[in-house]
């Protein structure tokens, strides 16, 4: 294949003929893959493409059915997570299992403190010294004496990476969606950490759904589709753009991802605000959300959009300004008040704000409006099951088992349940914050179609740190910069580049 990266005999990691099946489903089929020391390889593919299965084999969580794995030329069998680490492969999951009350250095060596008994009886000075040496080795800047709960998101990510690298002779580091909760500035800091790891000769497998990151951090990328490697290419020589990479992942034209815009402009203002101000977050915000339209608002993480969404949902009380719903002044004192009035928020952090992961699909989808499945204060279980099953079909949940806990589903399918929860609420105004965070390009198309369907009967606001998403979905667009509106326009009268500039710098260019 043109521009393919050839498999080298001196690879630090070399896979040949790797296969894996689950019953009749072939998850991986004859996978060849190699990685050089100090190379950053982006691993790309929609959910179910096979990349997660491969990573779990490399992490020792799954056993391969066939093929060969070599690390630094030596054939290995990775039968457990400890075997994988001993062989030189370490992983950092999207949501690392760290302890907020412990310090950075205690988290780094959590579970590997040595033979001194429980952590409180160990030589803490020795642990601190080991941690300082580790930080110095990779040239990082992080105060490891702080409790983890007081650290920024990127500092927590740094601790998770240091924990993975704490064992000597780590040759391959796997990072799963490491920037999913980071601001733009923190993302750049994370890329600096990756560069420091790379400079030490450690190879990095970088999993991301944010395709623009491939060109910022990776040396090469491998695209999986249907359990096969579609292509492996050098970033410098591929000649591909983000949209072309997405089309290779999908195996189809990307034009179908975004639904058509509204044919007739919405003129019924459902939600309106003037001069809305929340000190430290945003100031003097004015906007209108109309039935039949999608209002797309682009702003970087930390721009104030998250606080604006929660103010509209009754989590925060604004210092000044007015909010009108269906022409009448409102002031919400809680999310419950907002839901009763007809406003529903689909939050950006689905795991902590949008879902109860230990409960099943039926519980999560009907929680938004229990009055629909209760009678005389008693829950009608059969009705709840029927309604949740219908919603699971509508959002194309996979698998369609509404009895499973949410923790058993992929990130993309968890996000579909959040959307299903919103559908069940039957609101007048829907506010989506980062509606496809951590969701692959294939699942995005379904979520976008559902959002468009909602806009036909309700007012919809989409707040996103992805300018492409905000522009591609919207009938009208706004840019948010450092807590202030920097652009308002009809989508057809502007471009995604103008929207991006207004959100990045505060001035449309």
Coordinates of C-alpha atoms in Angstrom, one line a residue:
X1 CA 0.0 0.0 0.0
X2 CA 1.4 3.5 -0.8
X3 CA 3.1 5.3 2.0
X4 CA 2.9 2.2 4.2
X5 CA 5.5 1.9 7.0
X6 CA 7.5 -1.3 6.5
X7 CA 7.9 -3.8 9.3
X8 CA 11.5 -3.6 10.6
X9 CA 13.5 -6.5 12.0
X10 CA 14.8 -4.3 14.8
X11 CA 11.4 -3.2 16.1
X12 CA 11.0 -2.8 19.9
X13 CA 7.5 -4.4 19.4
X14 CA 6.7 -6.7 16.5
X15 CA 3.4 -8.5 16.1
X16 CA 2.7 -11.0 13.3
X17 CA -0.5 -12.8 12.5
X18 CA -2.3 -11.9 15.7
X19 CA -5.9 -13.1 15.8
X20 CA -8.7 -13.1 18.3
X21 CA -12.3 -14.2 18.2
X22 CA -15.2 -14.1 20.7
X23 CA -17.5 -17.0 19.8
X24 CA -18.5 -16.3 16.2
X25 CA -17.2 -12.8 16.2
X26 CA -13.7 -12.2 14.7
X27 CA -12.3 -9.3 16.6
X28 CA -8.8 -9.4 15.1
X29 CA -7.7 -11.2 11.9
X30 CA -4.1 -11.7 11.0
X31 CA -2.7 -8.5 12.5
X32 CA 0.9 -7.4 11.6
X33 CA 2.1 -4.4 13.6
X34 CA 5.5 -3.1 14.6
X35 CA 6.9 -0.2 16.6
X36 CA 10.3 1.4 16.8
X37 CA 12.0 2.6 20.0
X38 CA 11.0 6.3 20.5
X39 CA 8.2 6.1 18.0
X40 CA 4.7 7.6 18.7
X41 CA 2.1 5.6 16.9
X42 CA -1.5 6.7 16.8
X43 CA -4.0 3.9 16.8
X44 CA -7.2 4.8 15.0
X45 CA -10.5 3.1 14.3
X46 CA -14.2 3.3 15.2
X47 CA -15.6 1.3 18.1
X48 CA -15.5 -2.4 17.3
X49 CA -12.7 -1.9 14.8
X50 CA -10.3 -4.1 16.8
X51 CA -7.9 -1.6 18.4
X52 CA -9.1 -2.0 21.9
X53 CA -8.9 -5.8 21.6
X54 CA -5.3 -5.5 20.4
X55 CA -4.4 -3.2 23.3
X56 CA -5.9 -5.6 25.8
X57 CA -3.8 -8.4 24.4
X58 CA -0.7 -6.3 24.7
X59 CA -1.7 -5.3 28.3
X60 CA -2.2 -9.0 29.3
X61 CA -6.0 -8.7 29.7
X62 CA -6.8 -11.0 26.8
X63 CA -5.1 -14.0 25.4
X64 CA -4.4 -14.1 21.7
X65 CA -5.8 -17.0 19.7
X66 CA -2.9 -17.0 17.2
X67 CA 0.2 -15.2 16.1
X68 CA 3.4 -14.1 17.6
X69 CA 4.5 -11.2 19.8
X70 CA 8.2 -10.1 20.0
X71 CA 9.6 -7.4 22.3
X72 CA 13.1 -6.3 21.4
X73 CA 13.4 -9.4 19.2
X74 CA 12.5 -11.9 22.0
X75 CA 9.3 -13.9 21.6
X76 CA 7.0 -13.4 24.6
X77 CA 3.6 -14.6 25.9
X78 CA 1.6 -11.9 27.7
X79 CA -0.7 -14.0 29.9
X80 CA -1.4 -11.4 32.6
X81 CA -1.0 -7.7 33.3
X82 CA 2.0 -8.4 35.5
X83 CA 3.6 -10.5 32.6
X84 CA 3.0 -7.6 30.2
X85 CA 4.7 -5.1 32.6
X86 CA 7.6 -7.4 33.2
X87 CA 8.0 -7.8 29.4
X88 CA 8.2 -4.0 29.1
X89 CA 4.6 -2.9 28.2
X90 CA 2.7 -0.4 30.5
X91 CA -0.7 1.1 30.0
X92 CA -2.5 4.3 31.1
X93 CA -6.3 3.9 30.8
X94 CA -8.6 6.7 29.9
X95 CA -9.8 6.9 33.5
X96 CA -6.7 5.9 35.6
X97 CA -7.4 4.2 39.0
X98 CA -5.7 6.7 41.3
X99 CA -6.5 7.7 44.9
X100 CA -7.5 11.4 45.2
X101 CA -6.5 11.6 48.9
X102 CA -3.0 10.3 48.4
X103 CA -0.1 12.4 47.3
X104 CA 1.4 12.2 43.8
X105 CA 4.4 10.0 44.9
X106 CA 2.2 7.7 46.9
X107 CA 0.0 7.1 43.8
X108 CA 3.0 6.5 41.6
X109 CA 4.1 3.6 43.8
X110 CA 0.7 2.4 44.9
X111 CA 0.7 -1.4 45.0
X112 CA 4.5 -1.6 44.3
X113 CA 5.8 0.1 47.5
X114 CA 8.0 -2.8 48.5
X115 CA 8.0 -5.1 51.4
X116 CA 7.5 -2.6 54.3
X117 CA 3.9 -3.4 54.9
X118 CA 1.0 -1.0 54.4
X119 CA 1.9 2.4 53.0
X120 CA 1.8 4.2 56.3
X121 CA 4.7 2.1 57.7
X122 CA 6.9 2.5 54.7
X123 CA 9.9 4.9 54.4
X124 CA 8.1 7.8 52.8
X125 CA 11.4 9.7 52.3
X126 CA 12.7 6.8 50.2
X127 CA 9.5 6.8 48.2
X128 CA 9.7 10.6 47.6
X129 CA 13.3 10.3 46.5
X130 CA 12.5 7.5 44.1
X131 CA 9.6 9.6 42.7
X132 CA 11.9 12.7 42.3
X133 CA 14.4 10.6 40.4
X134 CA 11.7 9.4 38.1
X135 CA 10.4 13.0 37.5
X136 CA 14.0 14.1 36.8
X137 CA 14.6 11.2 34.4
X138 CA 11.7 12.4 32.2
X139 CA 12.2 16.1 32.8
X140 CA 8.7 16.7 34.1
X141 CA 7.4 19.5 36.4
X142 CA 4.9 18.3 38.9
X143 CA 4.6 18.8 42.7
X144 CA 4.3 15.2 43.9
X145 CA 3.9 16.2 47.5
X146 CA 0.3 17.5 46.7
X147 CA -2.7 15.2 47.2
X148 CA -3.9 14.1 43.9
X149 CA -7.3 15.8 44.5
X150 CA -5.6 19.2 44.5
X151 CA -3.9 18.6 41.1
X152 CA -4.9 19.8 37.7
X153 CA -6.2 17.3 35.1
X154 CA -2.8 17.3 33.3
X155 CA -0.9 16.8 36.5
X156 CA -3.1 13.8 37.3
X157 CA -2.3 12.4 33.9
X158 CA 1.4 13.0 34.5
X159 CA 1.1 11.0 37.7
X160 CA -0.7 8.2 35.9
X161 CA 2.1 8.1 33.3
X162 CA 4.8 8.1 35.9
X163 CA 3.0 5.3 37.7
X164 CA 3.1 3.3 34.4
X165 CA 6.8 4.1 33.9
X166 CA 7.9 3.4 37.5
X167 CA 9.1 -0.1 36.7
X168 CA 12.5 -0.1 35.0
X169 CA 12.9 -1.3 31.4
X170 CA 9.5 -0.1 30.2
X171 CA 9.8 -0.2 26.4
X172 CA 6.2 0.5 25.2
X173 CA 3.7 2.9 26.8
X174 CA 0.0 2.7 25.8
X175 CA -2.0 5.9 26.3
X176 CA -5.8 5.6 25.9
X177 CA -7.6 8.9 25.1
X178 CA -5.2 10.9 27.4
X179 CA -6.6 14.4 26.4
X180 CA -10.3 13.6 26.8
X181 CA -10.7 16.0 29.8
X182 CA -7.8 18.4 29.2
X183 CA -8.0 22.1 28.1
X184 CA -6.0 23.2 25.1
X185 CA -3.2 24.5 27.3
X186 CA -3.1 21.2 29.3
X187 CA -3.2 19.3 26.0
X188 CA 0.0 21.0 24.9
X189 CA 1.6 20.1 28.3
X190 CA 0.5 16.5 27.8
X191 CA 2.2 16.5 24.4
X192 CA 5.4 17.8 26.1
X193 CA 5.2 14.8 28.4
X194 CA 4.8 12.4 25.5
X195 CA 7.8 14.1 23.8
X196 CA 9.9 13.5 27.0
X197 CA 8.9 9.8 27.1
X198 CA 9.8 9.5 23.4
X199 CA 13.2 11.2 24.0
X200 CA 14.0 8.4 26.5
X201 CA 13.6 5.8 23.7
X202 CA 10.2 4.5 24.9
X203 CA 7.7 3.8 22.1
X204 CA 4.2 5.1 22.6
X205 CA 0.9 3.7 21.3
X206 CA -1.5 6.7 21.4
X207 CA -5.2 6.0 21.1
X208 CA -7.5 8.9 20.2
X209 CA -10.7 9.8 18.6
X210 CA -9.5 13.4 18.1
X211 CA -7.9 13.0 14.7
X212 CA -6.3 16.5 14.7
X213 CA -4.1 15.2 17.5
X214 CA -2.5 12.7 15.2
X215 CA -0.6 15.5 13.4
X216 CA 0.4 17.2 16.6
X217 CA 1.9 14.3 18.6
X218 CA 2.4 11.2 16.4
X219 CA 5.1 10.0 14.1
X220 CA 2.8 7.5 12.4
X221 CA -0.7 6.1 12.5
X222 CA -2.4 2.7 12.0
X223 CA -6.0 2.5 11.0
X224 CA -8.1 -0.5 12.1
X225 CA -11.4 -1.5 10.5
X226 CA -13.4 -4.7 10.9
X227 CA -10.6 -6.4 12.9
X228 CA -8.0 -5.7 10.2
X229 CA -5.2 -3.2 9.7
X230 CA -6.3 -1.0 6.8
X231 CA -3.1 1.0 6.6
X232 CA -0.1 2.2 8.5
X233 CA 1.5 5.4 7.4
X234 CA 4.0 8.0 8.4
X235 CA 2.4 11.3 9.4
X236 CA 5.0 13.3 7.6
X237 CA 4.6 11.4 4.3
X238 CA 1.0 10.3 4.3
X239 CA -0.4 13.3 2.5
X240 CA -3.8 12.7 4.2
X241 CA -6.0 15.3 5.8
X242 CA -8.2 14.7 8.9
X243 CA -11.3 14.1 6.8
X244 CA -9.5 11.5 4.6
X245 CA -8.3 9.6 7.7
X246 CA -11.9 9.6 9.0
X247 CA -13.2 8.2 5.7
X248 CA -10.6 5.4 5.9
X249 CA -11.8 4.6 9.4
X250 CA -15.4 4.5 8.2
X251 CA -14.9 3.0 4.8
X252 CA -17.3 5.5 3.4
X253 CA -17.7 9.2 2.5
X254 CA -17.7 11.5 5.5
X255 CA -20.3 13.7 4.0
X256 CA -23.0 11.5 5.5
X257 CA -21.8 12.1 9.1
X258 CA -23.5 15.5 9.5
X259 CA -27.3 15.6 8.8
X260 CA -28.7 18.2 6.6
X261 CA -29.4 21.6 8.1
X262 CA -32.9 22.9 8.7
X263 CA -34.7 23.8 5.5
X264 CA -36.7 26.6 7.1
X265 CA -35.2 28.9 9.7
X266 CA -36.7 28.6 13.2
X267 CA -38.6 31.7 14.4
X268 CA -40.2 30.5 17.7
X269 CA -37.8 31.6 20.4
X270 CA -38.0 29.0 23.2
X271 CA -35.1 30.1 25.4
X272 CA -33.6 33.6 25.5
X273 CA -31.1 35.3 27.8
X274 CA -29.7 38.8 28.1
X275 CA -26.7 40.1 30.1
X276 CA -26.2 36.8 31.9
X277 CA -23.1 37.0 34.1
X278 CA -21.5 34.5 36.5
X279 CA -18.3 36.0 38.0
X280 CA -15.2 34.1 37.1
X281 CA -16.9 32.1 34.4
X282 CA -18.7 34.3 31.8
X283 CA -20.1 37.8 31.4
X284 CA -22.9 39.6 29.5
X285 CA -24.0 36.6 27.5
X286 CA -27.0 37.1 25.2
X287 CA -28.4 34.3 23.0
X288 CA -31.6 32.9 21.6
X289 CA -32.5 29.2 21.1
X290 CA -35.3 28.6 18.6
X291 CA -37.5 25.6 18.0
X292 CA -36.6 23.8 14.8
X293 CA -32.9 24.9 14.9
X294 CA -29.6 23.8 16.3
X295 CA -27.5 26.6 17.9
X296 CA -23.8 25.5 17.8
X297 CA -21.5 27.2 20.3
X298 CA -17.8 26.6 20.0
X299 CA -15.4 27.3 22.9
X300 CA -12.3 25.8 24.2
X301 CA -12.3 23.8 27.5
X302 CA -12.1 26.4 30.3
X303 CA -13.8 29.1 28.2
X304 CA -16.9 29.2 30.4
X305 CA -19.2 27.1 28.3
X306 CA -19.5 24.4 30.9
X307 CA -20.5 26.9 33.6
X308 CA -23.0 28.5 31.2
X309 CA -24.7 25.1 30.5
X310 CA -25.0 24.5 34.3
X311 CA -26.3 27.9 34.9
X312 CA -29.1 27.3 32.4
X313 CA -29.8 24.0 34.2
X314 CA -30.1 25.5 37.7
X315 CA -26.7 24.2 39.1
X316 CA -25.3 27.8 39.4
X317 CA -27.1 31.0 40.1
X318 CA -26.1 34.0 37.9
X319 CA -25.1 37.3 39.5
X320 CA -27.1 39.3 36.9
X321 CA -29.0 39.0 33.7
X322 CA -32.3 37.5 32.7
X323 CA -33.5 34.1 31.3
X324 CA -36.8 33.7 29.5
X325 CA -38.5 30.3 28.7
X326 CA -41.4 30.5 26.2
X327 CA -41.5 34.2 26.8
X328 CA -41.7 34.1 30.5
X329 CA -39.0 35.1 33.0
X330 CA -37.5 32.1 34.9
X331 CA -34.9 31.5 37.5
X332 CA -34.0 27.9 38.3
X333 CA -32.8 27.0 41.8
X334 CA -31.9 23.3 41.0
X335 CA -31.7 20.9 38.0
X336 CA -35.0 19.4 39.2
X337 CA -36.7 22.8 38.6
X338 CA -35.1 23.1 35.2
X339 CA -36.3 19.6 34.1
X340 CA -39.8 20.4 35.3
X341 CA -39.8 23.6 33.3
X342 CA -38.7 21.8 30.2
X343 CA -34.9 22.2 30.0
X344 CA -32.6 19.1 29.8
X345 CA -28.8 19.1 30.0
X346 CA -26.7 16.3 28.4
X347 CA -23.5 17.0 30.3
X348 CA -20.0 16.6 28.9
X349 CA -18.7 14.3 31.7
X350 CA -21.0 11.4 31.2
X351 CA -19.3 9.2 33.9
X352 CA -19.7 11.6 36.8
X353 CA -22.6 13.8 35.7
X354 CA -24.7 11.9 33.2
X355 CA -24.8 8.3 34.2
X356 CA -25.0 5.9 37.2
X357 CA -22.5 3.3 35.8
X358 CA -23.3 0.5 38.3
X359 CA -27.0 0.6 37.4
X360 CA -28.5 -0.8 34.2
X361 CA -29.7 0.8 31.0
X362 CA -33.4 0.9 32.0
X363 CA -32.6 2.7 35.3
X364 CA -30.4 5.3 33.6
X365 CA -32.7 6.1 30.6
X366 CA -35.9 6.5 32.7
X367 CA -34.3 8.4 35.6
X368 CA -34.7 11.7 33.7
X369 CA -38.5 11.6 34.0
X370 CA -39.7 9.1 36.5
X371 CA -43.3 10.4 36.3
X372 CA -43.6 8.6 33.0
X373 CA -43.0 5.2 34.6
X374 CA -44.5 5.6 38.1
X375 CA -48.1 5.5 39.4
X376 CA -49.1 6.5 42.9
X377 CA -45.4 6.8 43.8
X378 CA -44.7 3.2 42.7
X379 CA -42.4 2.3 39.8
X380 CA -43.9 0.4 36.9
X381 CA -41.0 -1.9 36.1
X382 CA -42.6 -3.4 33.0
X383 CA -43.3 0.0 31.5
X384 CA -39.7 1.2 32.4
X385 CA -38.3 -1.9 30.6
X386 CA -40.5 -1.4 27.5
X387 CA -39.6 2.3 27.3
X388 CA -35.9 1.7 27.7
X389 CA -35.9 -1.1 25.2
X390 CA -37.6 1.2 22.6
X391 CA -35.0 3.9 23.3
X392 CA -32.2 1.3 23.0
X393 CA -33.5 0.5 19.5
X394 CA -33.8 4.1 18.6
X395 CA -30.2 5.0 19.5
X396 CA -28.9 1.7 18.1
X397 CA -27.4 0.6 21.4
X398 CA -24.9 -2.3 21.2
X399 CA -25.6 -4.7 22.7
X400 CA -29.4 -4.1 23.1
X401 CA -29.5 -5.6 26.6
X402 CA -31.1 -3.1 28.9
X403 CA -30.4 -5.3 31.9
X404 CA -26.6 -4.7 31.7
X405 CA -24.9 -2.2 33.9
X406 CA -23.6 0.9 32.1
X407 CA -20.1 -0.1 33.1
X408 CA -20.3 -3.0 30.6
X409 CA -20.7 -0.7 27.6
X410 CA -18.1 1.2 25.5
X411 CA -17.8 4.9 25.8
X412 CA -19.7 5.5 22.6
X413 CA -22.6 3.3 23.8
X414 CA -22.6 5.0 27.2
X415 CA -23.0 8.3 25.3
X416 CA -25.9 6.9 23.4
X417 CA -27.6 6.1 26.7
X418 CA -27.1 9.7 27.8
X419 CA -28.8 10.8 24.6
X420 CA -31.6 8.2 25.2
X421 CA -32.1 9.7 28.7
X422 CA -32.6 13.1 27.0
X423 CA -35.1 11.7 24.6
X424 CA -37.1 10.2 27.4
X425 CA -37.2 13.6 29.1
X426 CA -39.3 15.1 26.3
X427 CA -38.0 18.6 26.9
X428 CA -38.5 21.9 25.2
X429 CA -34.8 22.8 25.3
X430 CA -31.9 20.4 25.0
X431 CA -28.4 21.5 25.9
X432 CA -25.7 19.1 24.7
X433 CA -22.1 19.7 26.1
X434 CA -19.4 17.8 24.2
X435 CA -22.0 15.4 22.8
X436 CA -19.4 13.1 21.2
X437 CA -16.4 13.2 23.6
X438 CA -14.6 9.9 23.5
X439 CA -17.0 8.7 20.7
X440 CA -15.7 7.3 17.4
X441 CA -16.6 8.8 14.1
X442 CA -19.1 6.0 13.3
X443 CA -21.1 6.4 16.5
X444 CA -21.1 10.2 16.0
X445 CA -23.2 10.0 12.9
X446 CA -26.0 8.3 14.8
X447 CA -25.8 10.8 17.7
X448 CA -25.8 13.7 15.3
X449 CA -28.9 12.3 13.5
X450 CA -30.7 12.0 16.9
X451 CA -29.8 15.6 17.8
X452 CA -31.2 16.8 14.5
X453 CA -34.3 14.8 15.0
X454 CA -34.8 16.5 18.4
X455 CA -34.4 19.9 16.9
X456 CA -37.5 19.4 14.8
X457 CA -39.7 19.6 17.9
X458 CA -37.4 21.4 20.4
X459 CA -34.8 24.1 20.7
X460 CA -31.3 22.5 20.7
X461 CA -28.0 24.0 21.9
X462 CA -24.8 22.1 21.2
X463 CA -21.7 23.4 23.1
X464 CA -18.4 21.9 21.9
X465 CA -14.7 22.4 22.0
X466 CA -14.6 20.9 18.5
X467 CA -15.2 23.7 15.9
X468 CA -15.8 21.2 13.2
X469 CA -18.6 19.6 15.3
X470 CA -20.2 22.9 16.3
X471 CA -20.2 24.2 12.7
X472 CA -21.2 20.9 11.0
X473 CA -24.3 20.4 13.2
X474 CA -25.5 24.0 13.5
X475 CA -28.0 26.2 11.7
X476 CA -26.7 29.2 13.7
X477 CA -23.3 29.4 15.4
X478 CA -21.6 31.3 18.2
X479 CA -18.0 31.4 19.4
X480 CA -17.2 31.7 23.1
X481 CA -13.8 33.1 24.2
X482 CA -12.8 33.6 27.8
X483 CA -16.3 33.9 29.0
X484 CA -17.7 36.2 26.3
X485 CA -19.5 35.8 23.0
X486 CA -17.0 36.6 20.2
X487 CA -19.2 35.6 17.2
X488 CA -22.8 35.1 16.3
X489 CA -23.9 34.2 12.7
X490 CA -26.0 31.9 10.5
X491 CA -23.9 28.9 9.7
X492 CA -24.3 29.4 5.9
X493 CA -23.0 33.0 6.3
X494 CA -19.7 32.0 7.9
X495 CA -17.1 29.3 7.8
X496 CA -15.7 26.8 10.3
X497 CA -12.3 28.7 10.0
X498 CA -13.9 32.0 11.1
X499 CA -15.7 30.2 13.9
X500 CA -12.4 28.6 15.0
X501 CA -10.5 31.9 14.9
X502 CA -13.2 33.6 17.0
X503 CA -13.1 30.9 19.6
X504 CA -9.3 30.7 19.8
X505 CA -8.5 34.4 19.8
X506 CA -11.8 36.3 20.4
X507 CA -11.8 37.9 17.0
X508 CA -13.2 36.5 13.8
X509 CA -10.5 36.6 11.0

